Amino acid sequence: MADETFGKRDEKNLIRKQMKQLRADMTRTERFEKSMQIFEQLITVPEFKRADRIYTYVSMDNEIDTIMLIDYSLSLEKRVFVPRVSGKDMEFYEISDISELSPGYMGIYEPDINGREPDYSRTGFMCMPGLAFDRSYNRIGYGGGFYDRYLSVENKLYKAALAYEAQLLESIPALDGDVRPDMIVTEESIYRKLDY
């Protein structure tokens, strides 16, 4: 069993490397256009439209852009929560403007705490990052386990993963404790668990 787990971890690391390269090979224009298409798909989703609380990562480098999502959600007067890493854990804090973010863990933009408490309700619509996904909604993240740990606590979050279509593979290895999204939104389609 331990050997099987190590084998899956090795396979996951190989997929991470391949997917990072795939994203790095995309031009800036290509990334922007695909991010815009993903954003336009996402905002049509009924679960997003209904939600008054949006939890989202803050994009960096060649990730799918979430800044337009944050700005759009705030313009609709939705409450927006973004993550901040502390040690091995991650908590979400409410922001009211992009200017409340500054570089933190691994250079990722995080909310300035300024004495604020993290959100404890864990209720709303969440946009998850990831490097690879499959037809069974398995997810490979960056390897830190932050989302798996955060979502292991009881919550009422509807989880939508944002991905380029090329990041959606037929099958990827999964481990106990890996959290699956409820939906995957790409530039080409919206995949729901009910679809398979």
PDB file of C-alpha atoms in Angstrom:
ATOM      1  CA  MET A   1       0.000   0.000   0.000  1.00  0.00           C
ATOM      2  CA  ALA A   2       2.850   2.389   0.884  1.00  0.00           C
ATOM      3  CA  ASP A   3       4.568   1.541  -2.413  1.00  0.00           C
ATOM      4  CA  GLU A   4       1.338   2.272  -4.288  1.00  0.00           C
ATOM      5  CA  THR A   5       1.043   5.662  -2.530  1.00  0.00           C
ATOM      6  CA  PHE A   6       4.654   6.563  -3.361  1.00  0.00           C
ATOM      7  CA  GLY A   7       4.070   5.487  -6.962  1.00  0.00           C
ATOM      8  CA  LYS A   8       1.038   7.743  -7.235  1.00  0.00           C
ATOM      9  CA  ARG A   9       2.990  10.637  -5.726  1.00  0.00           C
ATOM     10  CA  ASP A  10       5.783  10.156  -8.262  1.00  0.00           C
ATOM     11  CA  GLU A  11       3.231  10.057 -11.072  1.00  0.00           C
ATOM     12  CA  LYS A  12       1.551  13.196  -9.739  1.00  0.00           C
ATOM     13  CA  ASN A  13       4.890  15.011  -9.660  1.00  0.00           C
ATOM     14  CA  LEU A  14       5.559  14.053 -13.272  1.00  0.00           C
ATOM     15  CA  ILE A  15       2.126  15.364 -14.313  1.00  0.00           C
ATOM     16  CA  ARG A  16       2.771  18.588 -12.362  1.00  0.00           C
ATOM     17  CA  LYS A  17       5.989  19.118 -14.284  1.00  0.00           C
ATOM     18  CA  GLN A  18       4.282  18.442 -17.636  1.00  0.00           C
ATOM     19  CA  MET A  19       1.356  20.756 -16.906  1.00  0.00           C
ATOM     20  CA  LYS A  20       3.611  23.577 -15.691  1.00  0.00           C
ATOM     21  CA  GLN A  21       5.538  23.289 -18.958  1.00  0.00           C
ATOM     22  CA  LEU A  22       2.323  23.219 -20.974  1.00  0.00           C
ATOM     23  CA  ARG A  23       1.187  26.485 -19.368  1.00  0.00           C
ATOM     24  CA  ALA A  24       4.628  28.059 -19.718  1.00  0.00           C
ATOM     25  CA  ASP A  25       4.599  27.283 -23.449  1.00  0.00           C
ATOM     26  CA  MET A  26       1.410  29.275 -23.984  1.00  0.00           C
ATOM     27  CA  THR A  27       1.805  32.825 -25.236  1.00  0.00           C
ATOM     28  CA  ARG A  28       0.602  35.714 -23.097  1.00  0.00           C
ATOM     29  CA  THR A  29      -2.109  36.446 -25.676  1.00  0.00           C
ATOM     30  CA  GLU A  30      -3.264  32.825 -25.657  1.00  0.00           C
ATOM     31  CA  ARG A  31      -3.442  32.787 -21.847  1.00  0.00           C
ATOM     32  CA  PHE A  32      -5.386  36.056 -21.800  1.00  0.00           C
ATOM     33  CA  GLU A  33      -7.884  34.897 -24.428  1.00  0.00           C
ATOM     34  CA  LYS A  34      -8.460  31.543 -22.721  1.00  0.00           C
ATOM     35  CA  SER A  35      -8.770  33.218 -19.302  1.00  0.00           C
ATOM     36  CA  MET A  36     -11.387  35.568 -20.733  1.00  0.00           C
ATOM     37  CA  GLN A  37     -13.332  32.642 -22.224  1.00  0.00           C
ATOM     38  CA  ILE A  38     -13.191  30.793 -18.887  1.00  0.00           C
ATOM     39  CA  PHE A  39     -14.377  33.912 -17.049  1.00  0.00           C
ATOM     40  CA  GLU A  40     -17.269  34.351 -19.504  1.00  0.00           C
ATOM     41  CA  GLN A  41     -18.283  30.703 -19.017  1.00  0.00           C
ATOM     42  CA  LEU A  42     -17.985  30.930 -15.231  1.00  0.00           C
ATOM     43  CA  ILE A  43     -20.246  33.929 -14.754  1.00  0.00           C
ATOM     44  CA  THR A  44     -23.105  32.125 -16.542  1.00  0.00           C
ATOM     45  CA  VAL A  45     -23.094  29.293 -13.969  1.00  0.00           C
ATOM     46  CA  PRO A  46     -26.280  29.401 -11.832  1.00  0.00           C
ATOM     47  CA  GLU A  47     -24.330  28.464  -8.684  1.00  0.00           C
ATOM     48  CA  PHE A  48     -22.072  31.480  -9.202  1.00  0.00           C
ATOM     49  CA  LYS A  49     -24.988  33.799  -9.983  1.00  0.00           C
ATOM     50  CA  ARG A  50     -26.863  32.717  -6.833  1.00  0.00           C
ATOM     51  CA  ALA A  51     -23.870  32.942  -4.487  1.00  0.00           C
ATOM     52  CA  ASP A  52     -23.376  36.083  -2.456  1.00  0.00           C
ATOM     53  CA  ARG A  53     -20.034  34.814  -1.119  1.00  0.00           C
ATOM     54  CA  ILE A  54     -17.191  34.071  -3.558  1.00  0.00           C
ATOM     55  CA  TYR A  55     -13.978  32.321  -2.470  1.00  0.00           C
ATOM     56  CA  THR A  56     -11.172  32.480  -5.015  1.00  0.00           C
ATOM     57  CA  TYR A  57      -7.437  32.145  -5.336  1.00  0.00           C
ATOM     58  CA  VAL A  58      -5.453  35.142  -6.581  1.00  0.00           C
ATOM     59  CA  SER A  59      -3.844  34.205  -9.899  1.00  0.00           C
ATOM     60  CA  MET A  60      -0.165  34.598 -10.627  1.00  0.00           C
ATOM     61  CA  ASP A  61       2.249  33.885 -13.481  1.00  0.00           C
ATOM     62  CA  ASN A  62       0.523  31.706 -16.084  1.00  0.00           C
ATOM     63  CA  GLU A  63      -2.508  30.669 -14.024  1.00  0.00           C
ATOM     64  CA  ILE A  64      -5.995  31.402 -15.266  1.00  0.00           C
ATOM     65  CA  ASP A  65      -6.645  35.036 -14.419  1.00  0.00           C
ATOM     66  CA  THR A  66      -8.918  35.585 -11.408  1.00  0.00           C
ATOM     67  CA  ILE A  67      -8.428  39.335 -11.009  1.00  0.00           C
ATOM     68  CA  MET A  68     -11.268  40.032 -13.444  1.00  0.00           C
ATOM     69  CA  LEU A  69     -13.444  37.608 -11.454  1.00  0.00           C
ATOM     70  CA  ILE A  70     -12.640  39.392  -8.189  1.00  0.00           C
ATOM     71  CA  ASP A  71     -13.390  42.824  -9.699  1.00  0.00           C
ATOM     72  CA  TYR A  72     -16.591  41.570 -11.330  1.00  0.00           C
ATOM     73  CA  SER A  73     -17.832  39.880  -8.128  1.00  0.00           C
ATOM     74  CA  LEU A  74     -17.189  43.037  -6.106  1.00  0.00           C
ATOM     75  CA  SER A  75     -19.030  45.107  -8.731  1.00  0.00           C
ATOM     76  CA  LEU A  76     -22.060  42.848  -8.157  1.00  0.00           C
ATOM     77  CA  GLU A  77     -21.722  43.519  -4.411  1.00  0.00           C
ATOM     78  CA  LYS A  78     -20.845  39.911  -3.725  1.00  0.00           C
ATOM     79  CA  ARG A  79     -18.580  39.318  -0.745  1.00  0.00           C
ATOM     80  CA  VAL A  80     -15.139  38.129  -1.879  1.00  0.00           C
ATOM     81  CA  PHE A  81     -12.722  35.996   0.150  1.00  0.00           C
ATOM     82  CA  VAL A  82      -9.153  35.162  -0.836  1.00  0.00           C
ATOM     83  CA  PRO A  83      -6.604  32.830   0.819  1.00  0.00           C
ATOM     84  CA  ARG A  84      -3.659  33.602   3.032  1.00  0.00           C
ATOM     85  CA  VAL A  85      -1.143  30.904   3.967  1.00  0.00           C
ATOM     86  CA  SER A  86       0.148  30.530   7.498  1.00  0.00           C
ATOM     87  CA  GLY A  87       2.544  27.622   8.005  1.00  0.00           C
ATOM     88  CA  LYS A  88       0.852  24.528   6.570  1.00  0.00           C
ATOM     89  CA  ASP A  89      -2.631  25.997   6.720  1.00  0.00           C
ATOM     90  CA  MET A  90      -4.650  28.401   4.624  1.00  0.00           C
ATOM     91  CA  GLU A  91      -7.478  30.692   5.684  1.00  0.00           C
ATOM     92  CA  PHE A  92      -9.719  32.952   3.613  1.00  0.00           C
ATOM     93  CA  TYR A  93     -10.133  36.655   4.393  1.00  0.00           C
ATOM     94  CA  GLU A  94     -12.684  39.071   3.003  1.00  0.00           C
ATOM     95  CA  ILE A  95     -11.462  41.867   0.758  1.00  0.00           C
ATOM     96  CA  SER A  96     -13.315  44.830  -0.696  1.00  0.00           C
ATOM     97  CA  ASP A  97     -10.673  45.886  -3.233  1.00  0.00           C
ATOM     98  CA  ILE A  98      -7.661  44.450  -5.092  1.00  0.00           C
ATOM     99  CA  SER A  99      -5.499  47.093  -3.407  1.00  0.00           C
ATOM    100  CA  GLU A 100      -5.836  45.120  -0.144  1.00  0.00           C
ATOM    101  CA  LEU A 101      -3.531  42.418  -1.548  1.00  0.00           C
ATOM    102  CA  SER A 102       0.262  42.248  -1.304  1.00  0.00           C
ATOM    103  CA  PRO A 103       2.892  39.573  -2.080  1.00  0.00           C
ATOM    104  CA  GLY A 104       2.997  36.779   0.512  1.00  0.00           C
ATOM    105  CA  TYR A 105       3.635  33.028   0.458  1.00  0.00           C
ATOM    106  CA  MET A 106       5.719  32.075  -2.626  1.00  0.00           C
ATOM    107  CA  GLY A 107       5.142  35.587  -4.017  1.00  0.00           C
ATOM    108  CA  ILE A 108       1.387  34.985  -4.291  1.00  0.00           C
ATOM    109  CA  TYR A 109      -0.749  38.044  -3.568  1.00  0.00           C
ATOM    110  CA  GLU A 110      -2.543  37.634  -0.245  1.00  0.00           C
ATOM    111  CA  PRO A 111      -4.920  39.771   1.804  1.00  0.00           C
ATOM    112  CA  ASP A 112      -3.472  42.153   4.356  1.00  0.00           C
ATOM    113  CA  ILE A 113      -4.873  40.964   7.682  1.00  0.00           C
ATOM    114  CA  ASN A 114      -4.861  44.296   9.551  1.00  0.00           C
ATOM    115  CA  GLY A 115      -6.430  42.687  12.610  1.00  0.00           C
ATOM    116  CA  ARG A 116      -9.200  41.011  10.587  1.00  0.00           C
ATOM    117  CA  GLU A 117     -10.491  37.581  11.498  1.00  0.00           C
ATOM    118  CA  PRO A 118     -10.515  34.820   8.873  1.00  0.00           C
ATOM    119  CA  ASP A 119     -13.840  33.636   7.504  1.00  0.00           C
ATOM    120  CA  TYR A 120     -15.212  30.689   9.472  1.00  0.00           C
ATOM    121  CA  SER A 121     -18.518  30.140   7.658  1.00  0.00           C
ATOM    122  CA  ARG A 122     -17.054  28.218   4.677  1.00  0.00           C
ATOM    123  CA  THR A 123     -20.278  28.800   2.773  1.00  0.00           C
ATOM    124  CA  GLY A 124     -20.535  29.978  -0.821  1.00  0.00           C
ATOM    125  CA  PHE A 125     -18.977  29.441  -4.245  1.00  0.00           C
ATOM    126  CA  MET A 126     -15.281  28.558  -4.490  1.00  0.00           C
ATOM    127  CA  CYS A 127     -12.939  28.790  -7.486  1.00  0.00           C
ATOM    128  CA  MET A 128     -10.087  26.320  -7.079  1.00  0.00           C
ATOM    129  CA  PRO A 129      -6.741  26.326  -8.866  1.00  0.00           C
ATOM    130  CA  GLY A 130      -5.000  23.160 -10.046  1.00  0.00           C
ATOM    131  CA  LEU A 131      -2.479  21.749 -12.474  1.00  0.00           C
ATOM    132  CA  ALA A 132      -4.436  18.756 -13.798  1.00  0.00           C
ATOM    133  CA  PHE A 133      -7.924  17.268 -13.623  1.00  0.00           C
ATOM    134  CA  ASP A 134      -9.574  14.166 -15.030  1.00  0.00           C
ATOM    135  CA  ARG A 135     -12.977  12.858 -16.093  1.00  0.00           C
ATOM    136  CA  SER A 136     -13.614  11.587 -12.549  1.00  0.00           C
ATOM    137  CA  TYR A 137     -12.982  15.104 -11.179  1.00  0.00           C
ATOM    138  CA  ASN A 138      -9.724  14.134  -9.541  1.00  0.00           C
ATOM    139  CA  ARG A 139      -7.411  17.103  -9.068  1.00  0.00           C
ATOM    140  CA  ILE A 140      -3.663  17.555  -8.899  1.00  0.00           C
ATOM    141  CA  GLY A 141      -2.691  20.786  -7.181  1.00  0.00           C
ATOM    142  CA  TYR A 142       0.741  22.204  -6.529  1.00  0.00           C
ATOM    143  CA  GLY A 143       1.627  19.636  -3.881  1.00  0.00           C
ATOM    144  CA  GLY A 144       1.199  21.684  -0.710  1.00  0.00           C
ATOM    145  CA  GLY A 145      -2.168  20.142   0.215  1.00  0.00           C
ATOM    146  CA  PHE A 146      -3.618  23.519   1.256  1.00  0.00           C
ATOM    147  CA  TYR A 147      -6.995  23.087  -0.439  1.00  0.00           C
ATOM    148  CA  ASP A 148      -7.301  19.445   0.642  1.00  0.00           C
ATOM    149  CA  ARG A 149      -6.737  20.441   4.271  1.00  0.00           C
ATOM    150  CA  TYR A 150      -8.969  23.511   4.102  1.00  0.00           C
ATOM    151  CA  LEU A 151     -11.825  21.578   2.526  1.00  0.00           C
ATOM    152  CA  SER A 152     -11.475  18.592   4.880  1.00  0.00           C
ATOM    153  CA  VAL A 153     -13.266  20.741   7.482  1.00  0.00           C
ATOM    154  CA  GLU A 154     -17.055  20.696   7.232  1.00  0.00           C
ATOM    155  CA  ASN A 155     -18.161  23.284   4.703  1.00  0.00           C
ATOM    156  CA  LYS A 156     -20.980  24.299   2.348  1.00  0.00           C
ATOM    157  CA  LEU A 157     -18.821  25.401  -0.553  1.00  0.00           C
ATOM    158  CA  TYR A 158     -19.698  24.649  -4.159  1.00  0.00           C
ATOM    159  CA  LYS A 159     -16.296  24.009  -5.729  1.00  0.00           C
ATOM    160  CA  ALA A 160     -15.527  25.035  -9.308  1.00  0.00           C
ATOM    161  CA  ALA A 161     -12.046  24.325 -10.658  1.00  0.00           C
ATOM    162  CA  LEU A 162     -10.712  26.677 -13.316  1.00  0.00           C
ATOM    163  CA  ALA A 163      -8.554  24.995 -15.958  1.00  0.00           C
ATOM    164  CA  TYR A 164      -7.371  25.252 -19.515  1.00  0.00           C
ATOM    165  CA  GLU A 165      -8.933  22.467 -21.588  1.00  0.00           C
ATOM    166  CA  ALA A 166      -5.443  20.993 -22.100  1.00  0.00           C
ATOM    167  CA  GLN A 167      -5.170  20.435 -18.325  1.00  0.00           C
ATOM    168  CA  LEU A 168      -8.118  18.028 -18.418  1.00  0.00           C
ATOM    169  CA  LEU A 169      -6.696  14.510 -18.792  1.00  0.00           C
ATOM    170  CA  GLU A 170      -8.447  11.163 -19.182  1.00  0.00           C
ATOM    171  CA  SER A 171      -7.179   9.837 -15.849  1.00  0.00           C
ATOM    172  CA  ILE A 172      -4.823  10.989 -13.090  1.00  0.00           C
ATOM    173  CA  PRO A 173      -3.760   9.276  -9.843  1.00  0.00           C
ATOM    174  CA  ALA A 174      -5.769  10.070  -6.722  1.00  0.00           C
ATOM    175  CA  LEU A 175      -4.990   9.596  -3.040  1.00  0.00           C
ATOM    176  CA  ASP A 176      -7.280   9.355  -0.021  1.00  0.00           C
ATOM    177  CA  GLY A 177      -7.940  12.885   1.169  1.00  0.00           C
ATOM    178  CA  ASP A 178      -7.741  14.476  -2.278  1.00  0.00           C
ATOM    179  CA  VAL A 179     -10.671  16.866  -2.670  1.00  0.00           C
ATOM    180  CA  ARG A 180     -12.587  16.827  -5.942  1.00  0.00           C
ATOM    181  CA  PRO A 181     -14.305  19.893  -7.414  1.00  0.00           C
ATOM    182  CA  ASP A 182     -18.023  19.791  -8.209  1.00  0.00           C
ATOM    183  CA  MET A 183     -17.420  21.436 -11.561  1.00  0.00           C
ATOM    184  CA  ILE A 184     -14.556  22.139 -13.960  1.00  0.00           C
ATOM    185  CA  VAL A 185     -14.739  25.274 -16.108  1.00  0.00           C
ATOM    186  CA  THR A 186     -12.486  25.488 -19.170  1.00  0.00           C
ATOM    187  CA  GLU A 187     -12.387  27.783 -22.184  1.00  0.00           C
ATOM    188  CA  GLU A 188     -14.309  25.138 -24.153  1.00  0.00           C
ATOM    189  CA  SER A 189     -16.876  23.737 -21.753  1.00  0.00           C
ATOM    190  CA  ILE A 190     -18.415  23.488 -18.299  1.00  0.00           C
ATOM    191  CA  TYR A 191     -18.117  19.985 -16.845  1.00  0.00           C
ATOM    192  CA  ARG A 192     -20.363  18.944 -13.992  1.00  0.00           C
ATOM    193  CA  LYS A 193     -20.254  15.741 -11.979  1.00  0.00           C
ATOM    194  CA  LEU A 194     -23.722  14.932 -13.280  1.00  0.00           C
ATOM    195  CA  ASP A 195     -22.296  14.838 -16.821  1.00  0.00           C
ATOM    196  CA  TYR A 196     -20.440  11.571 -16.204  1.00  0.00           C
TER     197      TYR A 196
END
